[in-house]
C-alpha atoms as an extended CHARMM CRD file, in Angstrom:
* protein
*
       264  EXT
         1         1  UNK       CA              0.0000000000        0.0000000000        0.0000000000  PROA      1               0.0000000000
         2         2  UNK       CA              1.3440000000        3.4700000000       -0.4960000000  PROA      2               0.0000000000
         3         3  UNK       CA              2.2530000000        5.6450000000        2.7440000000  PROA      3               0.0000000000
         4         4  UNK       CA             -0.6590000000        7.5320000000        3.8410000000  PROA      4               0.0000000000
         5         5  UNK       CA              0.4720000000       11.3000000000        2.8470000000  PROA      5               0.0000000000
         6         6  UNK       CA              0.3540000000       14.0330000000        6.2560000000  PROA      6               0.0000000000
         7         7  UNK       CA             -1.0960000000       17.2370000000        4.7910000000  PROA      7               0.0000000000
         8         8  UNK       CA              1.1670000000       20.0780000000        6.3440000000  PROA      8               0.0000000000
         9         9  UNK       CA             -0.1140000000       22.2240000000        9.3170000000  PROA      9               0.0000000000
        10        10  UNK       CA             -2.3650000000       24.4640000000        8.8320000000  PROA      10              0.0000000000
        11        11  UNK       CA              0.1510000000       27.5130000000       10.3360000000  PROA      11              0.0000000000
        12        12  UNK       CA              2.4320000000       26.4340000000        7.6080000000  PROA      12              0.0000000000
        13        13  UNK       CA             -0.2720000000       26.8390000000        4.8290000000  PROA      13              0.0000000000
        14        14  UNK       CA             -1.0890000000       30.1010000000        6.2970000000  PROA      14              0.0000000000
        15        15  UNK       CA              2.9040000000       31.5490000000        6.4530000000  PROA      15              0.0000000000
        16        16  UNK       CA              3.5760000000       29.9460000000        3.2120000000  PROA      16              0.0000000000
        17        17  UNK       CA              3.6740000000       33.0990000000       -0.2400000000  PROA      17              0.0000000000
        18        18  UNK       CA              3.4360000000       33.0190000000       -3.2210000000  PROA      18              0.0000000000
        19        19  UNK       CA              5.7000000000       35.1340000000       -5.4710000000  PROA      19              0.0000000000
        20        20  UNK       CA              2.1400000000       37.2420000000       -6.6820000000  PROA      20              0.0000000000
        21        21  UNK       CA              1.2240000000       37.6860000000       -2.9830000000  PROA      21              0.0000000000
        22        22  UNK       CA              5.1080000000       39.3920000000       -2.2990000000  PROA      22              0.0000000000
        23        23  UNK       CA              4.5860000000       41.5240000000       -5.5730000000  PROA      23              0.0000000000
        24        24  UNK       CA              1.3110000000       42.5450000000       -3.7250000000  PROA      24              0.0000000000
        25        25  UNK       CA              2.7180000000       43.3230000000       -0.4840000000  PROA      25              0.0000000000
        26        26  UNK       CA              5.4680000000       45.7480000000       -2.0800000000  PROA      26              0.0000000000
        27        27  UNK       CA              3.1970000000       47.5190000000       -4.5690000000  PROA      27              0.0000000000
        28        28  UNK       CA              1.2560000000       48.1160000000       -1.8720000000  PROA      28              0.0000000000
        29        29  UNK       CA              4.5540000000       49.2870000000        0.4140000000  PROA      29              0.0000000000
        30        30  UNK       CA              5.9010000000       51.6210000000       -2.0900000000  PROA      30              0.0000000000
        31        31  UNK       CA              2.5120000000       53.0240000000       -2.6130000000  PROA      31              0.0000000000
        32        32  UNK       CA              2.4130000000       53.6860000000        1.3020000000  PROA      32              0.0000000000
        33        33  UNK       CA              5.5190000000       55.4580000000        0.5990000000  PROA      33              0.0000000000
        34        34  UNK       CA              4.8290000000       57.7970000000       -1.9720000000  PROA      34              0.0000000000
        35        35  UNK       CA              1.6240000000       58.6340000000       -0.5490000000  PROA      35              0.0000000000
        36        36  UNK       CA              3.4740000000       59.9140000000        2.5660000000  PROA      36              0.0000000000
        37        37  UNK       CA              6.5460000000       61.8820000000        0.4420000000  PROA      37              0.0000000000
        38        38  UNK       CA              3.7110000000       63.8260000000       -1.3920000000  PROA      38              0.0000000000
        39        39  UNK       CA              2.2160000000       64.7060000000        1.9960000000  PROA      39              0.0000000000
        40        40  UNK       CA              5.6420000000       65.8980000000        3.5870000000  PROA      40              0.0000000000
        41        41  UNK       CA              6.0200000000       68.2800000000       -0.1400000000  PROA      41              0.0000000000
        42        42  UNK       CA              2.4590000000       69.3760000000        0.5040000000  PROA      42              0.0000000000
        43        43  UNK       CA              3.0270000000       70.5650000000        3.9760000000  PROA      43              0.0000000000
        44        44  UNK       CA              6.4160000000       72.3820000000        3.3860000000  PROA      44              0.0000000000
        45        45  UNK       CA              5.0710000000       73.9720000000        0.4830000000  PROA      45              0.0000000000
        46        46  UNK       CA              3.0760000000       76.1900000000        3.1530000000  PROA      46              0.0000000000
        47        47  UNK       CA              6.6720000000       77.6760000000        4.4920000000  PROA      47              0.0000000000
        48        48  UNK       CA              6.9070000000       78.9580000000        0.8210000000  PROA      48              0.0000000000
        49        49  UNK       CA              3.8240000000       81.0900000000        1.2010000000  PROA      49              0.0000000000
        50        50  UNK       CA              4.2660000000       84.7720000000        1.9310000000  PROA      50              0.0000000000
        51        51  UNK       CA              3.6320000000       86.0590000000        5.8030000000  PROA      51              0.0000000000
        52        52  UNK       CA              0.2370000000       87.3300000000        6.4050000000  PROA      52              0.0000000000
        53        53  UNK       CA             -0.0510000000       91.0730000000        5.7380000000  PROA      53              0.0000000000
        54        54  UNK       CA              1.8980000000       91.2290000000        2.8180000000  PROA      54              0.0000000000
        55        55  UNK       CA             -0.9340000000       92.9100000000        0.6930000000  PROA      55              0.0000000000
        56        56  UNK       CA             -0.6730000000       94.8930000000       -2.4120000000  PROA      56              0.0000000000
        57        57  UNK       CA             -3.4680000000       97.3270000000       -2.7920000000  PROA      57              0.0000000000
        58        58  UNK       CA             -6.0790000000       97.1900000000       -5.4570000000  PROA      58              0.0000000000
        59        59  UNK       CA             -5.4940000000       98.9490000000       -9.0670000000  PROA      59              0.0000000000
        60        60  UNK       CA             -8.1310000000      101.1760000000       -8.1610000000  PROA      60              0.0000000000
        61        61  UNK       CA             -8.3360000000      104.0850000000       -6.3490000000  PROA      61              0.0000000000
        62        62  UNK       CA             -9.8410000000      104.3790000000       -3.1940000000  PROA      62              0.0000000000
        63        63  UNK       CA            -11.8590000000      107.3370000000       -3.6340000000  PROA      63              0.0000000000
        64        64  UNK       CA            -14.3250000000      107.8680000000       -6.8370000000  PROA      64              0.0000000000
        65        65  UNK       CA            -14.2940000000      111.7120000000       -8.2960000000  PROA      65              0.0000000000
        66        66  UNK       CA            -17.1370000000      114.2920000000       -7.3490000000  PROA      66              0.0000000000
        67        67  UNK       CA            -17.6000000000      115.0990000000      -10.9060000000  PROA      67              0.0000000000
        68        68  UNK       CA            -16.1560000000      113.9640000000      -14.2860000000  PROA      68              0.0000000000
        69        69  UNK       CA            -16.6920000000      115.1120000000      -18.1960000000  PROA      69              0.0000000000
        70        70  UNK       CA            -20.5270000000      116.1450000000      -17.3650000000  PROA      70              0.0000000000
        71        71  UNK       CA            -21.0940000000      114.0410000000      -15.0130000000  PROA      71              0.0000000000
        72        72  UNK       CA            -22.0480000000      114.9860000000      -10.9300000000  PROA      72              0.0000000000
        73        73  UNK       CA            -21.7240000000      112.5940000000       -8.0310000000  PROA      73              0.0000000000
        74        74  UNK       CA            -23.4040000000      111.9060000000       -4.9490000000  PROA      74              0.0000000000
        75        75  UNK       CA            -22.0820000000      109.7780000000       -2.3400000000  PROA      75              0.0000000000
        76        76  UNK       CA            -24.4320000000      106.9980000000       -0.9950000000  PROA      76              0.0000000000
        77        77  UNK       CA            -24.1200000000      105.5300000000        2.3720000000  PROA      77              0.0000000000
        78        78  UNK       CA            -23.9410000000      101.7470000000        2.4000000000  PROA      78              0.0000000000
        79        79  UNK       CA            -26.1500000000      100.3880000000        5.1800000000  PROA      79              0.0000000000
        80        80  UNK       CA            -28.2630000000       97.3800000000        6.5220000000  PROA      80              0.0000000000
        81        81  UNK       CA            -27.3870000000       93.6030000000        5.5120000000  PROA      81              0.0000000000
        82        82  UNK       CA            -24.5550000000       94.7070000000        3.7750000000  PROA      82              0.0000000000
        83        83  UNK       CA            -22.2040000000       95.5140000000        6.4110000000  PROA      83              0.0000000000
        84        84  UNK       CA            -23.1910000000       92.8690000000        8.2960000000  PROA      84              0.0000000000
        85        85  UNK       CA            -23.0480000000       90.0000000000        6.2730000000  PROA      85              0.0000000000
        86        86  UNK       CA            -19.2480000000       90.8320000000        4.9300000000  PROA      86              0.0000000000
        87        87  UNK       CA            -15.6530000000       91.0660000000        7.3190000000  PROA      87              0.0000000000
        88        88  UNK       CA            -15.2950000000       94.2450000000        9.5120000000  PROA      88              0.0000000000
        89        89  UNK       CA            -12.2930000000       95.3430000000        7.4480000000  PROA      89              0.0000000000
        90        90  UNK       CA            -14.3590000000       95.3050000000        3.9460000000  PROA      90              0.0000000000
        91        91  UNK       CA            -14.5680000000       98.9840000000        2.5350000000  PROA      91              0.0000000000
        92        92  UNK       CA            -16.8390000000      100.5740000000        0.4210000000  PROA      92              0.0000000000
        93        93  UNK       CA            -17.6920000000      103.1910000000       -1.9730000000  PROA      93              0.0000000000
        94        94  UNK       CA            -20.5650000000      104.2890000000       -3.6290000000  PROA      94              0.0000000000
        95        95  UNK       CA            -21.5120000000      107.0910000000       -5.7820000000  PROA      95              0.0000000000
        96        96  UNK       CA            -24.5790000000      107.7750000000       -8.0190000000  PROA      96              0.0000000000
        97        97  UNK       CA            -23.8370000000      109.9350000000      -11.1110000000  PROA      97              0.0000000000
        98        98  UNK       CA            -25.9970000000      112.2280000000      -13.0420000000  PROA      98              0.0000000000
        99        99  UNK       CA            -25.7930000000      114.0340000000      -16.3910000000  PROA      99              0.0000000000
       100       100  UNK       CA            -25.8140000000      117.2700000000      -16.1760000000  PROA      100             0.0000000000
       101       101  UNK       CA            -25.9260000000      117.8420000000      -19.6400000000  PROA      101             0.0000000000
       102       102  UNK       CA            -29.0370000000      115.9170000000      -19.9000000000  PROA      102             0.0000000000
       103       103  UNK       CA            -31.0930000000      115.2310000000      -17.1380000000  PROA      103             0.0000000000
       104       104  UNK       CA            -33.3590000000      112.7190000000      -18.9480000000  PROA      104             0.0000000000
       105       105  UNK       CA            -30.5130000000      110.4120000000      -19.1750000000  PROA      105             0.0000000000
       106       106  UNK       CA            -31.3260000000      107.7850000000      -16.0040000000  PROA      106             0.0000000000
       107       107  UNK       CA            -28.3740000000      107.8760000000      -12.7550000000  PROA      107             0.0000000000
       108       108  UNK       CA            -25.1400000000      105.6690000000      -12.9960000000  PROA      108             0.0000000000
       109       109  UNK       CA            -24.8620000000      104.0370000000       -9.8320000000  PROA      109             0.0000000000
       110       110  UNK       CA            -21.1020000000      103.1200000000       -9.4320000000  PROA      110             0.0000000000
       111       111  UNK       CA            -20.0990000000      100.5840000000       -6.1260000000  PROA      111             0.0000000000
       112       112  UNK       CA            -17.1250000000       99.6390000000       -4.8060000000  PROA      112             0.0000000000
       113       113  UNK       CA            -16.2680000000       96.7560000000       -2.3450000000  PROA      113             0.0000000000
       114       114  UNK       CA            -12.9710000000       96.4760000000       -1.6420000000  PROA      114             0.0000000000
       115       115  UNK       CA            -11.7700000000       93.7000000000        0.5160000000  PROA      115             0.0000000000
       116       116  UNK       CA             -9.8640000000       93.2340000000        3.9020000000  PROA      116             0.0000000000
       117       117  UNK       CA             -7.6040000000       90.5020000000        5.0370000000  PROA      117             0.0000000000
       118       118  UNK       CA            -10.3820000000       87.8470000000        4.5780000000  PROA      118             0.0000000000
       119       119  UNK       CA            -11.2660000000       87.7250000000        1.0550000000  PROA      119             0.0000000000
       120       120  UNK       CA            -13.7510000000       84.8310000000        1.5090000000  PROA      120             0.0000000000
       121       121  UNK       CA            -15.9590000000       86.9250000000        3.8580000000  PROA      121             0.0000000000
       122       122  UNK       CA            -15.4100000000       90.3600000000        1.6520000000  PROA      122             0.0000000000
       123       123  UNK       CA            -16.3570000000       89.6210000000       -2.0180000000  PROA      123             0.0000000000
       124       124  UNK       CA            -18.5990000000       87.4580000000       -3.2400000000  PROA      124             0.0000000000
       125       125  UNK       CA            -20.5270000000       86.2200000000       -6.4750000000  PROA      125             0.0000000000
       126       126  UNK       CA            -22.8600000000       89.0950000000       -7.3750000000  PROA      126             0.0000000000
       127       127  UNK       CA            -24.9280000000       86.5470000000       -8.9420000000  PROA      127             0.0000000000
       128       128  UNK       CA            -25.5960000000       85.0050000000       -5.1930000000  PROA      128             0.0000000000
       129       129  UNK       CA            -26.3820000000       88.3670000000       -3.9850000000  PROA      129             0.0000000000
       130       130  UNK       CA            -28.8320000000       89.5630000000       -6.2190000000  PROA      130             0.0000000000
       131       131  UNK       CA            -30.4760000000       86.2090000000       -6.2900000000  PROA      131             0.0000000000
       132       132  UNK       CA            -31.5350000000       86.4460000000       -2.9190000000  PROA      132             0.0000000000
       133       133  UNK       CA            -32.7010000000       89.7520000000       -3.0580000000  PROA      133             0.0000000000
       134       134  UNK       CA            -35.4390000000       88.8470000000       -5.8030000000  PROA      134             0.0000000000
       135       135  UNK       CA            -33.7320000000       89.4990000000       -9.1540000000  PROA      135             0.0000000000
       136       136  UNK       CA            -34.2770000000       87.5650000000      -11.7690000000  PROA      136             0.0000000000
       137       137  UNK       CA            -31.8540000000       87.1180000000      -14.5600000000  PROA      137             0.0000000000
       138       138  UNK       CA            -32.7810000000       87.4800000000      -17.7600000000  PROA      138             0.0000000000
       139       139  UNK       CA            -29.2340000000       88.1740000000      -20.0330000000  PROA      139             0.0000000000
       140       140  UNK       CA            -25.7210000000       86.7380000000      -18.7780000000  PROA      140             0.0000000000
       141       141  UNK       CA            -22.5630000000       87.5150000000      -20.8320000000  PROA      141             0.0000000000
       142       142  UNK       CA            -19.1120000000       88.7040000000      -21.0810000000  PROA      142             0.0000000000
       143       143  UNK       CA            -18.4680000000       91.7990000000      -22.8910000000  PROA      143             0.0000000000
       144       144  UNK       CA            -14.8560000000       93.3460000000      -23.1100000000  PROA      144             0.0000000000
       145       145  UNK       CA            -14.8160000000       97.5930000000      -23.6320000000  PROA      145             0.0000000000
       146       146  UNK       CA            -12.2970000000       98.2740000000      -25.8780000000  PROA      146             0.0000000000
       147       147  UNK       CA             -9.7260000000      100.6980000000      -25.1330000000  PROA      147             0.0000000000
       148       148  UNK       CA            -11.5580000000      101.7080000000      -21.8940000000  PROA      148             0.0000000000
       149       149  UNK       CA             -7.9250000000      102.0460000000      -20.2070000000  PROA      149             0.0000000000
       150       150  UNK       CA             -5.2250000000      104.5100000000      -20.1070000000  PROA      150             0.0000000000
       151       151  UNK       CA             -2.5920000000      102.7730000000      -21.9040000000  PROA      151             0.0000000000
       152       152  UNK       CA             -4.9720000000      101.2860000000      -24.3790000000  PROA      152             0.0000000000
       153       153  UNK       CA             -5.6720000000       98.1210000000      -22.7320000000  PROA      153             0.0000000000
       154       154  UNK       CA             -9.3590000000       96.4660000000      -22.7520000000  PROA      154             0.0000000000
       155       155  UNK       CA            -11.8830000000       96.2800000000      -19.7330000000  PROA      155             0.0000000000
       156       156  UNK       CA            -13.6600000000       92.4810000000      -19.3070000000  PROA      156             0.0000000000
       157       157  UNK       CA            -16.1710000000       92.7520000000      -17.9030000000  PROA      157             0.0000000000
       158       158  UNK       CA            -19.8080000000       90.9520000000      -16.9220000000  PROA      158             0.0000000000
       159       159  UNK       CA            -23.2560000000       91.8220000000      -17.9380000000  PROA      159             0.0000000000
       160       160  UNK       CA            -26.4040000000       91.0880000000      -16.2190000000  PROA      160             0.0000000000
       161       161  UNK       CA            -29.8190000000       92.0590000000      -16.7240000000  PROA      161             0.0000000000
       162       162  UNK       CA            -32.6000000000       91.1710000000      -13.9760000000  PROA      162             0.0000000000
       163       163  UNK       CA            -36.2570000000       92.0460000000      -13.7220000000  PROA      163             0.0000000000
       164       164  UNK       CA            -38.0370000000       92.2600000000      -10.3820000000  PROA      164             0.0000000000
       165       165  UNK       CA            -41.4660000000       93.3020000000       -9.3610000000  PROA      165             0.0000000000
       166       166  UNK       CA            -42.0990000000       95.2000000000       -6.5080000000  PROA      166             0.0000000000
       167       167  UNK       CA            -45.1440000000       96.2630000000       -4.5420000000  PROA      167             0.0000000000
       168       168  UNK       CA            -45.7050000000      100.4970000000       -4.7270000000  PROA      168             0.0000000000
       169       169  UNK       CA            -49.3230000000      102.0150000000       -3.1550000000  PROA      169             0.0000000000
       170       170  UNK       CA            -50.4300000000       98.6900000000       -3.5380000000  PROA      170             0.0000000000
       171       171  UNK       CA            -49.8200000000       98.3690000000       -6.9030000000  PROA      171             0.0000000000
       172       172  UNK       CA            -47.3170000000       95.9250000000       -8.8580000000  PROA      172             0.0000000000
       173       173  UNK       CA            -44.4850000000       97.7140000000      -10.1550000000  PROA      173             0.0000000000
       174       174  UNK       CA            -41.7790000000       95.6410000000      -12.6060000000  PROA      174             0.0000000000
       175       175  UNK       CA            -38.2180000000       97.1220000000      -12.3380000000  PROA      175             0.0000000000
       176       176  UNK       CA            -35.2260000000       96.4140000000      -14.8140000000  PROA      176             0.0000000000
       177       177  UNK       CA            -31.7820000000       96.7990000000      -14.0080000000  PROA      177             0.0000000000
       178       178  UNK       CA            -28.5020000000       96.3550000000      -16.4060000000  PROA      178             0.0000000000
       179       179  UNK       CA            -25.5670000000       95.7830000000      -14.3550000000  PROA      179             0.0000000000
       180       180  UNK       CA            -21.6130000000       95.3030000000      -15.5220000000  PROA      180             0.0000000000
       181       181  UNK       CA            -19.0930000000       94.2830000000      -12.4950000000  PROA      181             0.0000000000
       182       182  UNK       CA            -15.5060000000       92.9550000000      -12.8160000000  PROA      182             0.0000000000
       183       183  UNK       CA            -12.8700000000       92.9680000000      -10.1440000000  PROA      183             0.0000000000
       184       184  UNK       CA             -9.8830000000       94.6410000000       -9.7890000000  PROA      184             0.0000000000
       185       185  UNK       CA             -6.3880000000       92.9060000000       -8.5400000000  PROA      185             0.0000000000
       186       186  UNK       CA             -2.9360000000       94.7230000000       -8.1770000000  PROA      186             0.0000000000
       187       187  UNK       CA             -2.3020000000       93.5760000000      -11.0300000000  PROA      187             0.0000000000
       188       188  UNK       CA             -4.6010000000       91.9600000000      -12.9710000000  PROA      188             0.0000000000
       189       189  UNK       CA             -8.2960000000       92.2420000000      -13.6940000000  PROA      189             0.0000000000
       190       190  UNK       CA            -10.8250000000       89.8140000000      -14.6200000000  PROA      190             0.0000000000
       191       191  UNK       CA            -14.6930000000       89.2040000000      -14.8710000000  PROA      191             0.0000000000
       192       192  UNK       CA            -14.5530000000       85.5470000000      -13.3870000000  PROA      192             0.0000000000
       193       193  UNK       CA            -15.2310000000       85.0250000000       -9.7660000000  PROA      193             0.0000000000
       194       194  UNK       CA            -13.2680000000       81.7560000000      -10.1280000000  PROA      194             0.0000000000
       195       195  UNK       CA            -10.6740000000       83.0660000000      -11.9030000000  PROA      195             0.0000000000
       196       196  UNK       CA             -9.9630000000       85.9080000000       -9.7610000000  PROA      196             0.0000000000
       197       197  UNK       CA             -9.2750000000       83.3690000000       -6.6380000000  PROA      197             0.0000000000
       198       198  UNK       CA             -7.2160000000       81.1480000000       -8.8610000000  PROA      198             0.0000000000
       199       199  UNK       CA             -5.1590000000       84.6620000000       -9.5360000000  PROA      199             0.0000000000
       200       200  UNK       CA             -4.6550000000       84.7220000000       -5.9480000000  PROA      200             0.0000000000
       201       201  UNK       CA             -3.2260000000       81.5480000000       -5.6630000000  PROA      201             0.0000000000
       202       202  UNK       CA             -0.6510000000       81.8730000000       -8.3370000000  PROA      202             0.0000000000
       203       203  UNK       CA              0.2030000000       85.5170000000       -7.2190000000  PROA      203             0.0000000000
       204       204  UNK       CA              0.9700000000       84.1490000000       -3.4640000000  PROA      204             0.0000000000
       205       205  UNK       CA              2.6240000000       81.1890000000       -4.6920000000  PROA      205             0.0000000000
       206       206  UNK       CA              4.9860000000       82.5500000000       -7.5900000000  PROA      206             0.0000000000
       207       207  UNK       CA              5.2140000000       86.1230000000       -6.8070000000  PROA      207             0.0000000000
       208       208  UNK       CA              4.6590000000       86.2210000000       -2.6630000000  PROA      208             0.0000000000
       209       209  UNK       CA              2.1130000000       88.2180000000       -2.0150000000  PROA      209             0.0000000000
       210       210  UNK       CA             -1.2800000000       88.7810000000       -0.7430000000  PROA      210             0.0000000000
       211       211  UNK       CA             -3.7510000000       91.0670000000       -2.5110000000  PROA      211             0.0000000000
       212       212  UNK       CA             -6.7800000000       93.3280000000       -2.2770000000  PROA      212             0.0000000000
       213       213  UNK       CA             -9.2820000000       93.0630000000       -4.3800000000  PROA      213             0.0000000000
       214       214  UNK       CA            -11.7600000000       95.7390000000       -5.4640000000  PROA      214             0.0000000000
       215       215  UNK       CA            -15.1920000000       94.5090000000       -6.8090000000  PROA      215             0.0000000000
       216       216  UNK       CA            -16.7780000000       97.2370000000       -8.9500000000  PROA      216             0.0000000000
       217       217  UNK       CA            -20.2750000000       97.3130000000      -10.2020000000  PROA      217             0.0000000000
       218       218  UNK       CA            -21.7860000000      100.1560000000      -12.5020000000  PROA      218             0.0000000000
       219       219  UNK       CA            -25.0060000000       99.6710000000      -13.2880000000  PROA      219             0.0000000000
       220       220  UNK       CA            -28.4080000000      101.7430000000      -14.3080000000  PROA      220             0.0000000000
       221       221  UNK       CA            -32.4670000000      101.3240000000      -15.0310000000  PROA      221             0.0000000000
       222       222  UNK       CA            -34.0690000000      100.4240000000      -18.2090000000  PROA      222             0.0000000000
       223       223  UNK       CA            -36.4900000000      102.7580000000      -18.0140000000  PROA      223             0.0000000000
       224       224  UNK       CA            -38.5380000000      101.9470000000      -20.9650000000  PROA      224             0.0000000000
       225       225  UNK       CA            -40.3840000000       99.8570000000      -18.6180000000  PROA      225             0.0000000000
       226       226  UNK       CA            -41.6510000000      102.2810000000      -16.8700000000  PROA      226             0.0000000000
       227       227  UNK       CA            -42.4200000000      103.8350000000      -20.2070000000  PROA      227             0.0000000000
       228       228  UNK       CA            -44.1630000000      101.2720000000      -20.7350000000  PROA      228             0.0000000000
       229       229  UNK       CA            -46.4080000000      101.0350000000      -17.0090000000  PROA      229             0.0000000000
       230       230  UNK       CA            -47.3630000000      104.6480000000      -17.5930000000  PROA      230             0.0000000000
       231       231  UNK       CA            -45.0690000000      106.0650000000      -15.3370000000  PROA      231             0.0000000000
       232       232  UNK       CA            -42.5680000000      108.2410000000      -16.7780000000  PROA      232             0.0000000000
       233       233  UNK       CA            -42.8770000000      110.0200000000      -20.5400000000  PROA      233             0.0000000000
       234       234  UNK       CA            -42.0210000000      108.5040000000      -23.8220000000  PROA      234             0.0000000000
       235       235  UNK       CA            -38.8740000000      110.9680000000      -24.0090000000  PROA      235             0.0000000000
       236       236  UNK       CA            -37.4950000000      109.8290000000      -20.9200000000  PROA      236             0.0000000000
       237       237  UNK       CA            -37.1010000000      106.2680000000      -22.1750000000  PROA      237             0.0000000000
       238       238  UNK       CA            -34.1250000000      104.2320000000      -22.9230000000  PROA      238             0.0000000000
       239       239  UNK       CA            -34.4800000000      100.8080000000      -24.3630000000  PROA      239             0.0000000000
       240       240  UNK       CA            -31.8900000000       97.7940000000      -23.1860000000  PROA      240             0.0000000000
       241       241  UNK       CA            -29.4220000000       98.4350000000      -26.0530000000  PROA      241             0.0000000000
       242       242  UNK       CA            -29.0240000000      102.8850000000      -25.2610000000  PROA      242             0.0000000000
       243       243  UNK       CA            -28.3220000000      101.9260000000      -22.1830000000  PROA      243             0.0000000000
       244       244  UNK       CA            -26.2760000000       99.2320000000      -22.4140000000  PROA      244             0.0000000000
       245       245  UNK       CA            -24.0480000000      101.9580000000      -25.0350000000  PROA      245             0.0000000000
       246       246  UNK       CA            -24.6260000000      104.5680000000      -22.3370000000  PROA      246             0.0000000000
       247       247  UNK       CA            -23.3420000000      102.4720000000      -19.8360000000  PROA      247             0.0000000000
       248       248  UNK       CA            -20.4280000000      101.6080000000      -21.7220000000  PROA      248             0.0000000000
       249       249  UNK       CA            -19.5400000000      104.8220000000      -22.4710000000  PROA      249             0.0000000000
       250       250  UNK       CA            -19.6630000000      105.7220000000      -19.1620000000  PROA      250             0.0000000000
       251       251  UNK       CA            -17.3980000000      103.4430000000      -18.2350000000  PROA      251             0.0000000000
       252       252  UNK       CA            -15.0080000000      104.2860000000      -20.6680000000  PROA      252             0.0000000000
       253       253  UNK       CA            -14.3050000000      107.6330000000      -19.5820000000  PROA      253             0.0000000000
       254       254  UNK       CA            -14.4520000000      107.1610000000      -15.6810000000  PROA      254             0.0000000000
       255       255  UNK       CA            -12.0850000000      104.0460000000      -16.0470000000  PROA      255             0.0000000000
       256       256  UNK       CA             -8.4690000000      106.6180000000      -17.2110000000  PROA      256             0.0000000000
       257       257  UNK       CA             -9.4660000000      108.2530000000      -14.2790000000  PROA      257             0.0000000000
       258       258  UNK       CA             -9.6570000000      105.7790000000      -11.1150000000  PROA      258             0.0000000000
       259       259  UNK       CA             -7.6720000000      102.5670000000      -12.5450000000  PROA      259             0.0000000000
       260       260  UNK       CA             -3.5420000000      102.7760000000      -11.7780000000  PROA      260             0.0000000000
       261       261  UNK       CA             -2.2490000000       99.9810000000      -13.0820000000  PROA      261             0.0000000000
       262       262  UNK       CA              1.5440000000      100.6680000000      -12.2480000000  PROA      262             0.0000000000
       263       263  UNK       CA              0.7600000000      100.9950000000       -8.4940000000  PROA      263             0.0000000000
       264       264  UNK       CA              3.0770000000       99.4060000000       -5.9540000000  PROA      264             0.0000000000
């Protein structure tokens, strides 16, 4: 009879590898390993970032001008939910311009955030804002104004155009606003929320510095609907396209005036 074969014990079936299982054990090692190298590079990378308070001003100026071309300002006080919602360091400026030359022509309303130390709580998506105070959209685009700048350069820019209706004596009122808004770097400006903080990044990272950013917004009523309610005369109208022009011309000649793109 052949000898009766002893299986092995079971301790030795469990200790004994194959050559796949030890390929699997130091993938899985040098996997460990890299894993922890990128985290050491992504946590020294911080000591490359500047110090806090390294922050370049804003390209534009603090202060808007009183009067410009034929234009007069009056300063508006920024109040309410506003200054509560956004960091105690956030400034602002706001000024509503009128023709002089032609007083049918609606107001300009120019405004100004321009943010502290925390960006995140200072400027925002307009979009969010105006959102939740009842506006609803109905034209989104980017528009660039050519030669708006002092050396020549072009202004990007975003358009928005929102309705609301609003209650007035007890009546139903429908309101139309066109509204441009960009924002302003030290450097650099751009139209794109997302794009400005990816700016940031790259300007902290590759040039070392913090920056303040100014949000601008210029916009004015479409007041051929009120023409059209009954509430204001025929002549005093301006269809979407005058004042999108008007608006654009506007900007035009205020923007030589309160943009320094050389400042330090």
């Amino acid at each position: 009879m052949p000898s009766e074969i002893t299986p092995p014990p079971t301790s030795e079936l469990q200790d004994s590898e194959t050559p796949e299982s030890q390929d699997s054990k130091t993938g899985v090692t040098t996997r460990l390993y890299i894993l922890a190298l990128v985290l050491v590079l992504g946590f020294s990378s911080i000591w490359l970032l500047p110090k806090a308070g390294e922050i370049k001003l804003s390209m534009l100026q603090r202060n808007l001008p009183e009067r410009f071309d034929a234009m007069y300002g009056k300063k508006k006080e920024v109040t309410g939910d506003e200054l509560k919602i956004l960091a105690k360091d956030t400034e602002f400026e706001r000024v509503e311009y009128f023709d002089l030359n032609n007083r049918l022509r609606p107001s300009v309303e120019v405004s100004v955030v321009f943010s502290g130390k925390d960006i995140n709580n200072s400027i925002h998506r307009p979009e969010r804002c105006l959102k939740s105070q009842g506006w609803n959209f109905t034209k989104q685009r980017k528009i660039i104004i050519k030669d708006a700048l002092a050396d020549g350069g072009d202004l990007p820019m975003r358009e928005i155009v929102c309705d609301q209706t609003i209650t007035r004596d007890g009546k139903s009122l429908k309101i139309r606003r066109v509204q441009y808004y960009t924002f302003f770097g030290h450097r650099v400006i751009t139209e794109d929320h997302y794009g400005r903080t990816l700016q940031d990044m790259k300007d902290r990272l590759f040039k070392g510095y913090d920056q303040q950013w100014a949000y601008a917004t210029f916009s004015m009523p479409v007041t051929q609907v009120y023409a059209e309610q009954g509430l204001i005369k025929p002549e005093a109208a301006f269809t979407l396209e005058q004042s999108e022009k008007m608006l654009e011309e506007f900007i035009r000649k205020l923007a030589p005036l309160v943009i320094d793109k050389k400042k330090e």
